[in-house]
Amino acid sequence: GQQVMQIPQYQHVQEGEDFTTYCNSSTTLSNIQWYKQRPGGHPVFLIQLVKSGEVKKQKRLTFQFGEAKKNSSLHITATQTTDVGTYFCAAPFNAGGTSYGKLTFGQGTILTVHP
Amino acid sequence: GAGVSQSPSNKVTEKGKDVELRCDPISGHTALYWYRQSLGQGLEFLIYFQGNSAPDKSGLPSDRFSAERTGGSVSTLTIQRTQQEDSAVYLCASSLGRILYSNQPQHFGDGTRLSIL
């Protein structure tokens, strides 16, 4: 079925280092969302990207949507221990030309930060 | 309440028993989703409701799984004759649904941790 591939699966960094996770799709996406799940918690919505080439920033987090709207990235500058968790991308896939609200989630990138 | 509420938070049951999981979405959210997450894994889509209708049941693993939603609000996910492989965290999410060409963010509950002995 249609899916978004997310890499890497795991990332271990020292506190202060940067971190990036990538999502790729074989089909053009209408939009892409990013979620964060803290250990033991539930996914929490971070942001949605809609426009081709869109770049959005939230403090140390930078989100990008590719020009072809087939890939996206999340970059964290100078990681902190509070950044620990799993980061998911999610995108809608249409079925038979009918659009509806189902999102398909990437497998997630588990980020650990060593103090 | 302000967020998505799921109950029970934990459920331990014996293999072969039926279980019912409940989700109370955010008031006004027309879309409701059920996912399953095994330890350290991603989110596995189970079923999606728009109002009381389920346009997409494609993720239900077997005919032992069923779900319903009444009054456009509360949803229950029922697993019959549970198996050990059903052990996972079952997450419910709700959203305002699809508006024009922009999907709305999904708001997740804390999940039900299901353990089958």
mmCIF file of C-alpha atoms in Angstrom, chain A:
data_model
loop_
_atom_site.group_PDB
_atom_site.id
_atom_site.type_symbol
_atom_site.label_atom_id
_atom_site.label_comp_id
_atom_site.label_asym_id
_atom_site.label_seq_id
_atom_site.Cartn_x
_atom_site.Cartn_y
_atom_site.Cartn_z
ATOM 1 C CA GLY A 1 0.000 0.000 0.000
ATOM 2 C CA GLN A 2 0.946 3.645 -0.080
ATOM 3 C CA GLN A 3 3.421 4.603 2.565
ATOM 4 C CA VAL A 4 5.958 7.117 3.713
ATOM 5 C CA MET A 5 9.443 5.872 4.387
ATOM 6 C CA GLN A 6 11.156 7.478 7.336
ATOM 7 C CA ILE A 7 14.865 7.374 8.110
ATOM 8 C CA PRO A 8 16.822 6.824 10.188
ATOM 9 C CA GLN A 9 15.052 4.414 12.505
ATOM 10 C CA TYR A 10 17.299 5.349 15.423
ATOM 11 C CA GLN A 11 19.530 8.314 16.149
ATOM 12 C CA HIS A 12 21.779 8.733 19.171
ATOM 13 C CA VAL A 13 23.326 12.146 19.680
ATOM 14 C CA GLN A 14 25.268 14.003 22.308
ATOM 15 C CA GLU A 15 23.458 16.929 23.817
ATOM 16 C CA GLY A 16 24.179 19.978 21.704
ATOM 17 C CA GLU A 17 24.519 18.076 18.437
ATOM 18 C CA ASP A 18 22.062 18.512 15.599
ATOM 19 C CA PHE A 19 19.518 15.915 14.485
ATOM 20 C CA THR A 20 17.618 15.349 11.257
ATOM 21 C CA THR A 21 14.940 12.855 10.259
ATOM 22 C CA TYR A 22 13.648 12.400 6.729
ATOM 23 C CA CYS A 23 10.418 11.189 5.174
ATOM 24 C CA ASN A 24 10.019 10.140 1.572
ATOM 25 C CA SER A 25 7.018 9.195 -0.524
ATOM 26 C CA SER A 26 6.813 7.770 -4.033
ATOM 27 C CA THR A 27 3.699 9.838 -4.677
ATOM 28 C CA THR A 28 3.011 13.547 -4.407
ATOM 29 C CA LEU A 29 1.557 14.500 -1.052
ATOM 30 C CA SER A 30 -1.099 17.135 -0.494
ATOM 31 C CA ASN A 31 0.389 17.862 2.898
ATOM 32 C CA ILE A 32 2.521 16.297 5.597
ATOM 33 C CA GLN A 33 2.287 16.432 9.374
ATOM 34 C CA TRP A 34 4.888 15.832 12.070
ATOM 35 C CA TYR A 35 4.253 14.355 15.504
ATOM 36 C CA LYS A 36 6.407 13.760 18.565
ATOM 37 C CA GLN A 37 5.895 10.940 21.028
ATOM 38 C CA ARG A 38 7.731 11.125 24.326
ATOM 39 C CA PRO A 39 8.666 7.810 25.966
ATOM 40 C CA GLY A 40 5.529 6.384 27.564
ATOM 41 C CA GLY A 41 3.380 9.107 26.039
ATOM 42 C CA HIS A 42 1.131 9.547 23.068
ATOM 43 C CA PRO A 43 1.878 11.285 19.758
ATOM 44 C CA VAL A 44 1.517 15.045 19.863
ATOM 45 C CA PHE A 45 1.006 17.145 16.760
ATOM 46 C CA LEU A 46 3.908 19.460 15.960
ATOM 47 C CA ILE A 47 3.202 21.027 12.591
ATOM 48 C CA GLN A 48 1.645 20.664 9.156
ATOM 49 C CA LEU A 49 3.288 21.599 5.857
ATOM 50 C CA VAL A 50 1.145 22.202 2.796
ATOM 51 C CA LYS A 51 3.008 24.265 0.214
ATOM 52 C CA SER A 52 5.771 23.131 -2.111
ATOM 53 C CA GLY A 53 9.159 24.125 -0.687
ATOM 54 C CA GLU A 54 7.612 25.294 2.559
ATOM 55 C CA VAL A 55 9.906 25.860 5.533
ATOM 56 C CA LYS A 56 8.576 26.390 9.037
ATOM 57 C CA LYS A 57 10.448 26.932 12.265
ATOM 58 C CA GLN A 58 9.529 26.306 15.867
ATOM 59 C CA LYS A 59 12.375 27.504 18.082
ATOM 60 C CA ARG A 60 15.157 24.960 17.446
ATOM 61 C CA LEU A 61 13.023 22.822 15.099
ATOM 62 C CA THR A 62 13.007 23.419 11.343
ATOM 63 C CA PHE A 63 10.525 21.609 9.112
ATOM 64 C CA GLN A 64 10.833 21.451 5.333
ATOM 65 C CA PHE A 65 8.563 20.203 2.565
ATOM 66 C CA GLY A 66 10.242 19.325 -0.700
ATOM 67 C CA GLU A 67 9.651 21.191 -3.931
ATOM 68 C CA ALA A 68 8.050 18.107 -5.460
ATOM 69 C CA LYS A 69 6.030 17.511 -2.280
ATOM 70 C CA LYS A 70 7.372 13.977 -2.047
ATOM 71 C CA ASN A 71 9.728 14.427 0.873
ATOM 72 C CA SER A 72 10.021 16.267 4.117
ATOM 73 C CA SER A 73 12.526 16.720 6.900
ATOM 74 C CA LEU A 74 12.671 17.752 10.520
ATOM 75 C CA HIS A 75 15.894 19.268 11.792
ATOM 76 C CA ILE A 76 16.657 19.993 15.435
ATOM 77 C CA THR A 77 19.511 22.352 16.185
ATOM 78 C CA ALA A 78 21.547 21.869 19.353
ATOM 79 C CA THR A 79 19.540 19.000 20.814
ATOM 80 C CA GLN A 80 18.530 18.982 24.455
ATOM 81 C CA THR A 81 17.516 16.088 26.671
ATOM 82 C CA THR A 82 13.925 17.308 26.391
ATOM 83 C CA ASP A 83 14.030 16.443 22.686
ATOM 84 C CA VAL A 84 14.135 12.729 23.471
ATOM 85 C CA GLY A 85 11.314 10.758 21.877
ATOM 86 C CA THR A 86 10.056 9.344 18.616
ATOM 87 C CA TYR A 87 9.357 11.679 15.724
ATOM 88 C CA PHE A 88 6.761 10.619 13.173
ATOM 89 C CA CYS A 89 5.779 12.070 9.856
ATOM 90 C CA ALA A 90 2.268 11.416 8.582
ATOM 91 C CA ALA A 91 0.562 12.075 5.289
ATOM 92 C CA PRO A 92 -2.865 11.570 3.774
ATOM 93 C CA PHE A 93 -3.318 9.125 0.944
ATOM 94 C CA ASN A 94 -6.367 9.224 -1.258
ATOM 95 C CA ALA A 95 -8.309 6.095 -2.068
ATOM 96 C CA GLY A 96 -9.689 5.845 -5.579
ATOM 97 C CA GLY A 97 -9.583 9.581 -6.001
ATOM 98 C CA THR A 98 -11.736 10.180 -2.948
ATOM 99 C CA SER A 99 -10.012 12.267 -0.349
ATOM 100 C CA TYR A 100 -10.598 11.605 3.293
ATOM 101 C CA GLY A 101 -8.909 12.194 6.570
ATOM 102 C CA LYS A 102 -6.868 9.036 7.056
ATOM 103 C CA LEU A 103 -3.182 9.632 7.696
ATOM 104 C CA THR A 104 -0.456 7.120 7.044
ATOM 105 C CA PHE A 105 2.360 7.393 9.556
ATOM 106 C CA GLY A 106 6.012 6.784 8.907
ATOM 107 C CA GLN A 107 7.763 4.254 11.120
ATOM 108 C CA GLY A 108 9.258 7.008 13.222
ATOM 109 C CA THR A 109 12.765 7.979 14.250
ATOM 110 C CA ILE A 110 13.691 7.270 17.848
ATOM 111 C CA LEU A 111 15.956 10.021 19.160
ATOM 112 C CA THR A 112 18.078 9.566 22.243
ATOM 113 C CA VAL A 113 20.159 12.409 23.617
ATOM 114 C CA HIS A 114 23.132 11.760 25.869
ATOM 115 C CA PRO A 115 23.818 14.554 28.366
#
